[in-house]
């Protein structure tokens, strides 16, 4: 990179913070538009790996220290919709979380059991075409347009395996992709609905299913709607597209109570 390379030549790779701050300074924009976030993050990761190699440590130990390490609970996409898939579903990802697993390896194992059981259920109830997969590896049943049908199929797979005490559910909605800014309404399941109607739909879903997390449930500039939904539900409301890893947007979200978790 013609800007980053000369600036970093001769720097010590263990000075991670100094190098990251230097790249941010070189970029000089709020949204990383000059150098690009992909370039900055890519170089930052390369520096971390170089430092770990130089110190003779695994990367996770170099970053997290030498104390005990606990792997996070994986969130696994089972059924896809939205822009990621050619299915009839508006929500982007219908996910499961193996929170009852005693280890990361068990979490992955039982999640894969659910995935293959779900495939059998979808093929039987929705046809073989439903076994096509989208960009994130989830099934893409084209005839399915109701998120409840996706959640029902996932939960049926979980129950048939006897894992109902080991799993909860989550959603990545990516609501901006089905929001009409001109009409200020969401085009959802073939209808045009308001923000309040979509919020009420989420409340009903959380009451009916073991959903513990919803990502990007509303269009990305609706701070008022996010605050209302966050107050109404005692679950994780995650901002990904909503915050866009932008410190100013994150600060505003904190100040206004809009969402209670952020994906960086």
Coordinates of N, CA and C in Angstrom, one line a residue, residues 36-223:
X36 N -9.5 3.1 3.7 CA -10.4 2.0 3.6 C -10.3 1.1 4.8
X37 N -11.4 0.8 5.5 CA -11.4 0.0 6.7 C -10.8 -1.4 6.4
X38 N -11.0 -2.0 5.2 CA -10.5 -3.3 4.9 C -9.0 -3.3 4.9
X39 N -8.3 -2.2 4.4 CA -6.9 -2.1 4.4 C -6.4 -1.9 5.8
X40 N -7.0 -1.0 6.6 CA -6.6 -0.8 8.0 C -6.7 -2.0 8.8
X41 N -7.8 -2.7 8.8 CA -8.0 -3.9 9.6 C -7.1 -5.0 9.1
X42 N -6.9 -5.2 7.8 CA -6.0 -6.2 7.3 C -4.6 -6.0 7.7
X43 N -4.1 -4.8 7.7 CA -2.7 -4.5 8.2 C -2.6 -4.7 9.7
X44 N -3.6 -4.3 10.4 CA -3.6 -4.4 11.9 C -3.6 -5.9 12.3
X45 N -4.3 -6.7 11.6 CA -4.3 -8.2 11.9 C -2.9 -8.8 11.5
X46 N -2.3 -8.3 10.4 CA -1.0 -8.8 10.0 C 0.0 -8.4 11.0
X47 N -0.1 -7.2 11.6 CA 0.9 -6.8 12.6 C 0.7 -7.6 13.8
X48 N -0.5 -7.9 14.2 CA -0.7 -8.8 15.4 C -0.1 -10.2 15.2
X49 N -0.3 -10.7 14.0 CA 0.3 -12.1 13.7 C 1.8 -12.0 13.7
X50 N 2.3 -10.9 13.2 CA 3.8 -10.8 13.1 C 4.4 -10.7 14.5
X51 N 3.7 -10.0 15.4 CA 4.2 -9.8 16.8 C 4.1 -11.1 17.5
X52 N 3.0 -11.9 17.3 CA 2.8 -13.2 18.0 C 4.0 -14.1 17.5
X53 N 4.3 -14.1 16.2 CA 5.3 -15.0 15.7 C 6.7 -14.6 16.3
X54 N 6.9 -13.3 16.4 CA 8.2 -12.8 16.9 C 8.4 -13.2 18.4
X55 N 7.3 -13.2 19.1 CA 7.3 -13.5 20.6 C 7.2 -15.0 20.8
X56 N 6.9 -15.8 19.8 CA 6.8 -17.2 19.9 C 5.5 -17.6 20.7
X57 N 4.4 -16.9 20.5 CA 3.2 -17.1 21.2 C 2.1 -17.4 20.2
X58 N 1.1 -18.2 20.5 CA -0.1 -18.2 19.7 C -0.8 -16.9 19.7
X59 N -1.5 -16.6 18.6 CA -2.1 -15.2 18.4 C -3.1 -14.9 19.5
X60 N -3.9 -15.9 19.9 CA -4.9 -15.6 21.0 C -4.2 -15.3 22.3
X61 N -3.1 -15.9 22.6 CA -2.4 -15.5 23.8 C -1.7 -14.2 23.7
X62 N -1.2 -13.8 22.6 CA -0.6 -12.5 22.4 C -1.6 -11.4 22.6
X63 N -2.8 -11.6 22.1 CA -3.9 -10.6 22.2 C -4.5 -10.6 23.6
X64 N -4.8 -11.8 24.1 CA -5.7 -11.9 25.3 C -4.9 -12.2 26.6
X65 N -3.6 -12.4 26.5 CA -2.8 -12.7 27.7 C -2.7 -14.2 28.0
X66 N -2.0 -14.5 29.0 CA -1.7 -15.9 29.3 C -2.7 -16.6 30.3
X67 N -3.7 -15.9 30.7 CA -4.7 -16.4 31.6 C -5.6 -17.4 30.9
X68 N -6.6 -18.0 31.7 CA -7.5 -18.9 31.1 C -8.3 -18.3 30.0
X69 N -8.6 -19.1 28.9 CA -9.3 -18.6 27.8 C -10.7 -19.3 27.6
X70 N -11.7 -18.6 27.4 CA -13.0 -19.2 27.2 C -13.5 -18.7 25.8
X71 N -13.8 -19.7 25.0 CA -14.3 -19.4 23.6 C -15.8 -18.9 23.7
X72 N -16.2 -18.0 22.9 CA -17.6 -17.5 23.0 C -18.5 -18.5 22.4
X73 N -19.8 -18.4 22.8 CA -20.8 -19.2 22.2 C -21.0 -18.9 20.7
X74 N -20.9 -19.8 19.8 CA -21.1 -19.5 18.4 C -22.6 -19.2 18.1
X75 N -22.8 -18.4 17.1 CA -24.1 -18.1 16.6 C -24.1 -18.6 15.2
X76 N -25.0 -19.5 14.9 CA -25.0 -20.3 13.6 C -26.2 -20.0 12.8
X77 N -26.0 -19.5 11.5 CA -27.0 -19.2 10.6 C -27.6 -20.5 10.0
X78 N -28.9 -20.7 10.2 CA -29.5 -21.9 9.7 C -30.4 -21.7 8.5
X79 N -31.1 -20.6 8.4 CA -32.0 -20.3 7.3 C -31.7 -18.8 6.9
X80 N -31.5 -18.6 5.6 CA -31.2 -17.3 5.1 C -32.3 -16.6 4.3
X81 N -32.3 -15.3 4.3 CA -33.2 -14.6 3.4 C -32.5 -13.2 3.1
X82 N -33.3 -12.3 2.7 CA -32.8 -10.9 2.4 C -31.9 -10.9 1.2
X83 N -30.9 -10.1 1.3 CA -29.9 -10.0 0.2 C -29.0 -11.1 0.1
X84 N -28.9 -11.9 1.1 CA -27.9 -13.0 1.1 C -28.4 -14.3 0.4
X85 N -29.7 -14.3 0.1 CA -30.2 -15.6 -0.5 C -31.4 -15.3 -1.4
X86 N -31.6 -16.3 -2.3 CA -32.7 -16.3 -3.2 C -33.9 -17.0 -2.6
X87 N -34.3 -16.6 -1.3 CA -35.4 -17.2 -0.7 C -36.5 -16.2 -0.6
X88 N -37.7 -16.6 -0.1 CA -38.8 -15.6 0.0 C -38.8 -14.9 1.3
X89 N -37.8 -15.0 2.2 CA -37.7 -14.5 3.5 C -37.1 -13.1 3.5
X90 N -37.7 -12.1 4.2 CA -37.1 -10.8 4.3 C -36.0 -10.7 5.3
X91 N -36.1 -11.4 6.4 CA -35.0 -11.4 7.4 C -33.8 -12.1 6.9
X92 N -32.6 -11.5 7.2 CA -31.4 -12.0 6.6 C -30.9 -13.3 7.1
X93 N -30.9 -13.5 8.4 CA -30.5 -14.8 9.0 C -31.4 -15.2 10.2
X94 N -31.7 -16.5 10.2 CA -32.5 -17.1 11.3 C -31.5 -18.0 12.0
X95 N -31.1 -17.7 13.2 CA -29.9 -18.4 13.8 C -30.2 -19.2 15.0
X96 N -29.3 -20.1 15.4 CA -29.4 -20.8 16.7 C -28.1 -20.6 17.5
X97 N -28.3 -20.7 18.8 CA -27.1 -20.5 19.7 C -27.1 -21.6 20.7
X98 N -26.1 -22.5 20.6 CA -26.0 -23.7 21.5 C -25.5 -23.3 22.9
X99 N -26.2 -22.5 23.7 CA -25.8 -21.9 24.9 C -25.6 -23.0 26.0
X100 N -26.3 -24.2 25.9 CA -26.2 -25.2 26.9 C -25.0 -26.2 26.7
X101 N -24.3 -26.0 25.6 CA -23.1 -26.9 25.4 C -22.0 -26.7 26.5
X102 N -21.3 -27.7 26.8 CA -20.3 -27.6 27.9 C -18.9 -27.3 27.3
X103 N -18.8 -27.3 26.0 CA -17.5 -26.9 25.4 C -17.8 -26.4 24.0
X104 N -16.8 -25.7 23.4 CA -17.0 -25.2 22.1 C -17.2 -26.3 21.0
X105 N -16.4 -27.4 21.2 CA -16.5 -28.5 20.3 C -17.9 -29.1 20.4
X106 N -18.4 -29.2 21.6 CA -19.8 -29.8 21.7 C -20.8 -28.8 21.0
X107 N -20.6 -27.5 21.2 CA -21.5 -26.5 20.6 C -21.5 -26.7 19.1
X108 N -20.4 -26.9 18.5 CA -20.3 -27.0 17.0 C -21.0 -28.4 16.6
X109 N -20.7 -29.4 17.4 CA -21.2 -30.7 17.0 C -22.7 -30.7 17.1
X110 N -23.3 -30.3 18.1 CA -24.8 -30.3 18.2 C -25.5 -29.3 17.3
X111 N -24.8 -28.2 17.0 CA -25.3 -27.3 16.0 C -25.4 -27.9 14.6
X112 N -24.3 -28.7 14.3 CA -24.3 -29.4 13.0 C -25.4 -30.5 12.9
X113 N -25.6 -31.1 14.1 CA -26.7 -32.1 14.1 C -28.1 -31.4 13.8
X114 N -28.3 -30.2 14.4 CA -29.5 -29.5 14.1 C -29.6 -29.1 12.7
X115 N -28.4 -28.6 12.1 CA -28.4 -28.2 10.7 C -28.8 -29.3 9.8
X116 N -28.3 -30.5 10.0 CA -28.7 -31.6 9.1 C -30.1 -32.1 9.3
X117 N -30.5 -32.1 10.6 CA -31.9 -32.5 10.9 C -32.8 -31.4 10.2
X118 N -32.5 -30.2 10.3 CA -33.3 -29.1 9.7 C -33.4 -29.3 8.2
X119 N -32.3 -29.7 7.6 CA -32.3 -30.0 6.1 C -33.3 -31.1 5.8
X120 N -33.4 -32.1 6.6 CA -34.3 -33.2 6.4 C -35.8 -32.7 6.5
X121 N -36.0 -31.8 7.5 CA -37.3 -31.3 7.7 C -37.7 -30.4 6.5
X122 N -36.8 -29.5 6.1 CA -37.1 -28.6 5.0 C -37.4 -29.3 3.7
X123 N -36.6 -30.4 3.4 CA -36.8 -31.1 2.2 C -38.2 -31.8 2.2
X124 N -38.6 -32.3 3.4 CA -39.8 -33.0 3.5 C -41.0 -32.1 3.4
X125 N -40.9 -30.9 4.0 CA -42.1 -30.0 4.1 C -42.1 -28.9 3.0
X126 N -40.9 -28.6 2.5 CA -40.8 -27.5 1.5 C -40.2 -27.8 0.2
X127 N -39.8 -29.1 0.0 CA -39.3 -29.5 -1.3 C -37.7 -29.5 -1.3
X128 N -37.2 -30.2 -2.2 CA -35.7 -30.3 -2.3 C -35.0 -29.0 -2.6
X129 N -35.7 -28.1 -3.3 CA -35.1 -26.8 -3.6 C -34.7 -26.0 -2.4
X130 N -35.4 -26.3 -1.3 CA -35.1 -25.6 0.0 C -33.8 -25.9 0.6
X131 N -33.1 -26.9 0.0 CA -31.7 -27.3 0.5 C -30.6 -26.5 -0.1
X132 N -31.0 -25.6 -1.1 CA -30.0 -24.7 -1.6 C -29.5 -23.8 -0.4
X133 N -28.2 -23.4 -0.5 CA -27.7 -22.6 0.6 C -27.3 -21.2 0.0
X134 N -27.3 -20.2 1.0 CA -27.0 -18.8 0.6 C -25.5 -18.5 0.9
X135 N -25.3 -17.2 1.0 CA -23.9 -16.7 1.1 C -23.3 -17.1 2.4
X136 N -24.1 -17.3 3.5 CA -23.5 -17.6 4.8 C -23.7 -19.1 5.1
X137 N -24.2 -19.9 4.2 CA -24.3 -21.3 4.4 C -25.6 -21.8 4.9
X138 N -26.5 -20.9 5.1 CA -27.9 -21.3 5.6 C -28.8 -21.8 4.5
X139 N -29.8 -22.6 4.8 CA -30.7 -23.0 3.8 C -31.5 -21.8 3.3
X140 N -32.0 -21.9 2.0 CA -32.8 -20.9 1.4 C -34.1 -21.4 0.8
X141 N -35.0 -21.7 1.6 CA -36.3 -22.2 1.1 C -37.1 -21.1 0.3
X142 N -37.2 -21.2 -1.0 CA -37.8 -20.2 -1.8 C -39.3 -20.0 -1.6
X143 N -40.0 -21.0 -1.2 CA -41.4 -20.9 -1.0 C -41.8 -20.3 0.4
X144 N -40.8 -20.2 1.2 CA -41.1 -19.7 2.6 C -40.9 -18.2 2.7
X145 N -41.9 -17.5 3.1 CA -41.8 -16.0 3.2 C -42.1 -15.5 4.6
X146 N -42.4 -16.4 5.6 CA -42.8 -16.0 6.9 C -41.7 -16.4 7.9
X147 N -41.1 -15.5 8.6 CA -40.1 -15.8 9.6 C -40.5 -16.9 10.6
X148 N -41.8 -16.9 10.9 CA -42.3 -17.9 11.9 C -42.1 -19.3 11.3
X149 N -42.3 -19.5 10.0 CA -42.1 -20.8 9.4 C -40.6 -21.2 9.6
X150 N -39.7 -20.3 9.4 CA -38.3 -20.6 9.6 C -38.0 -21.0 11.0
X151 N -38.5 -20.2 11.9 CA -38.3 -20.5 13.4 C -38.9 -21.8 13.8
X152 N -40.1 -22.1 13.3 CA -40.8 -23.3 13.6 C -40.0 -24.5 13.1
X153 N -39.4 -24.4 11.9 CA -38.6 -25.5 11.4 C -37.4 -25.7 12.2
X154 N -36.7 -24.6 12.6 CA -35.5 -24.7 13.4 C -35.8 -25.4 14.7
X155 N -36.9 -24.9 15.4 CA -37.2 -25.4 16.7 C -37.7 -26.9 16.6
X156 N -38.3 -27.3 15.5 CA -38.7 -28.7 15.3 C -37.5 -29.5 15.3
X157 N -36.5 -29.1 14.6 CA -35.2 -29.9 14.5 C -34.6 -30.0 15.8
X158 N -34.6 -28.9 16.6 CA -34.0 -28.9 17.9 C -34.7 -29.9 18.9
X159 N -36.0 -29.8 18.8 CA -36.9 -30.7 19.7 C -36.7 -32.2 19.3
X160 N -36.7 -32.5 18.0 CA -36.6 -33.9 17.6 C -35.3 -34.5 18.0
X161 N -34.3 -33.7 18.2 CA -33.0 -34.1 18.7 C -32.9 -34.1 20.2
X162 N -33.9 -33.6 20.9 CA -33.9 -33.5 22.3 C -33.0 -32.5 22.9
X163 N -32.7 -31.4 22.1 CA -31.8 -30.4 22.5 C -32.5 -29.1 23.0
X164 N -33.7 -29.1 23.3 CA -34.4 -27.9 23.6 C -33.9 -27.2 24.8
X165 N -33.1 -27.9 25.7 CA -32.5 -27.2 26.8 C -31.1 -26.7 26.5
X166 N -30.6 -26.9 25.3 CA -29.3 -26.5 24.9 C -29.3 -25.4 23.9
X167 N -30.4 -25.0 23.4 CA -30.4 -24.0 22.3 C -31.4 -22.8 22.6
X168 N -30.9 -21.6 22.2 CA -31.8 -20.5 22.1 C -31.7 -20.0 20.6
X169 N -32.5 -18.9 20.3 CA -32.5 -18.5 18.9 C -32.2 -17.0 18.8
X170 N -31.8 -16.6 17.6 CA -31.5 -15.2 17.4 C -31.8 -14.9 15.9
X171 N -31.8 -13.6 15.6 CA -32.1 -13.1 14.3 C -31.2 -12.0 13.9
X172 N -30.8 -12.0 12.6 CA -30.1 -10.9 12.0 C -31.0 -10.4 10.9
X173 N -31.7 -9.3 11.2 CA -32.8 -8.9 10.3 C -32.3 -8.1 9.1
X174 N -31.3 -7.2 9.3 CA -30.9 -6.3 8.3 C -32.0 -5.5 7.6
X175 N -32.8 -4.9 8.5 CA -34.1 -4.3 8.1 C -34.0 -3.1 7.1
X176 N -32.8 -2.5 7.0 CA -32.7 -1.4 6.1 C -32.9 -1.9 4.6
X177 N -32.7 -3.2 4.4 CA -32.8 -3.7 3.0 C -34.2 -3.9 2.6
X178 N -35.2 -3.9 3.5 CA -36.6 -3.9 3.1 C -37.4 -2.7 3.5
X179 N -36.6 -1.6 3.8 CA -37.3 -0.3 4.2 C -37.3 0.6 3.0
X180 N -38.5 1.2 2.8 CA -38.7 2.1 1.7 C -38.6 3.5 2.3
X181 N -37.5 4.2 2.0 CA -37.3 5.6 2.6 C -38.3 6.6 2.1
X182 N -38.8 6.4 0.9 CA -39.8 7.4 0.3 C -41.1 7.3 1.0
X183 N -41.5 6.1 1.2 CA -42.8 5.9 1.9 C -42.7 5.8 3.4
X184 N -41.4 5.6 3.9 CA -41.2 5.5 5.3 C -41.9 4.3 5.9
X185 N -41.9 3.2 5.2 CA -42.5 1.9 5.6 C -41.6 0.8 5.2
X186 N -41.9 -0.4 5.9 CA -41.1 -1.6 5.6 C -42.0 -2.5 4.7
X187 N -41.4 -3.0 3.6 CA -42.0 -3.9 2.7 C -41.7 -5.3 3.3
X188 N -42.7 -5.8 4.1 CA -42.5 -7.1 4.8 C -43.6 -8.1 4.6
X189 N -43.2 -9.2 4.1 CA -44.1 -10.3 3.8 C -45.2 -9.8 2.8
X190 N -44.8 -9.0 1.8 CA -45.7 -8.6 0.8 C -46.6 -7.5 1.2
X191 N -46.4 -6.9 2.4 CA -47.2 -5.8 2.9 C -46.3 -4.6 3.3
X192 N -46.9 -3.4 3.4 CA -46.2 -2.2 3.8 C -46.6 -2.0 5.2
X193 N -45.7 -2.0 6.2 CA -46.0 -1.8 7.6 C -45.2 -0.7 8.2
X194 N -45.6 -0.1 9.3 CA -45.0 1.0 10.0 C -43.9 0.4 10.9
X195 N -43.1 1.4 11.4 CA -42.1 1.0 12.5 C -42.8 0.4 13.7
X196 N -43.9 1.0 14.1 CA -44.6 0.5 15.3 C -45.1 -0.9 15.1
X197 N -45.6 -1.2 13.9 CA -46.1 -2.5 13.6 C -45.0 -3.5 13.6
X198 N -43.8 -3.2 13.0 CA -42.7 -4.1 13.0 C -42.2 -4.3 14.5
X199 N -42.2 -3.3 15.3 CA -41.8 -3.5 16.7 C -42.8 -4.4 17.4
X200 N -44.0 -4.3 17.1 CA -45.0 -5.2 17.8 C -44.8 -6.6 17.3
X201 N -44.4 -6.8 16.0 CA -44.2 -8.1 15.5 C -43.0 -8.7 16.2
X202 N -41.9 -8.0 16.5 CA -40.8 -8.5 17.2 C -41.2 -8.9 18.6
X203 N -42.0 -8.1 19.3 CA -42.5 -8.4 20.6 C -43.2 -9.7 20.6
X204 N -44.0 -10.0 19.7 CA -44.8 -11.2 19.6 C -43.8 -12.4 19.3
X205 N -42.9 -12.2 18.4 CA -41.9 -13.3 18.2 C -41.1 -13.7 19.5
X206 N -40.7 -12.7 20.2 CA -39.9 -12.9 21.4 C -40.8 -13.6 22.5
X207 N -42.1 -13.3 22.5 CA -43.0 -14.0 23.4 C -43.2 -15.4 23.0
X208 N -43.1 -15.7 21.7 CA -43.5 -17.1 21.2 C -42.3 -18.0 21.0
X209 N -41.1 -17.5 20.9 CA -39.9 -18.3 20.7 C -38.8 -17.9 21.6
X210 N -37.8 -18.8 21.9 CA -36.7 -18.5 22.8 C -35.7 -17.6 22.1
X211 N -36.1 -16.4 21.6 CA -35.2 -15.5 21.0 C -34.5 -14.6 22.0
X212 N -33.2 -14.6 22.0 CA -32.4 -13.8 23.0 C -31.7 -12.6 22.3
X213 N -31.7 -12.5 21.0 CA -30.9 -11.5 20.3 C -31.5 -11.2 19.0
X214 N -31.6 -9.9 18.6 CA -32.0 -9.4 17.3 C -31.1 -8.4 16.8
X215 N -30.5 -8.6 15.7 CA -29.5 -7.7 15.1 C -30.2 -6.8 14.0
X216 N -29.9 -5.5 14.0 CA -30.4 -4.6 13.0 C -31.9 -4.8 12.7
X217 N -32.7 -4.7 13.8 CA -34.2 -4.9 13.6 C -34.9 -3.8 12.9
X218 N -34.3 -2.6 12.8 CA -34.9 -1.5 12.2 C -34.0 -0.8 11.2
X219 N -34.5 0.1 10.4 CA -33.6 0.8 9.4 C -32.5 1.6 10.2
X220 N -31.4 1.8 9.5 CA -30.2 2.1 10.2 C -30.1 3.6 10.7
X221 N -31.1 4.4 10.4 CA -31.1 5.8 11.0 C -32.2 6.0 12.0
X222 N -32.9 5.0 12.4 CA -34.1 5.2 13.2 C -33.7 5.0 14.7
X223 N -33.0 6.0 15.3 CA -32.6 6.0 16.7 C -33.8 5.9 17.6

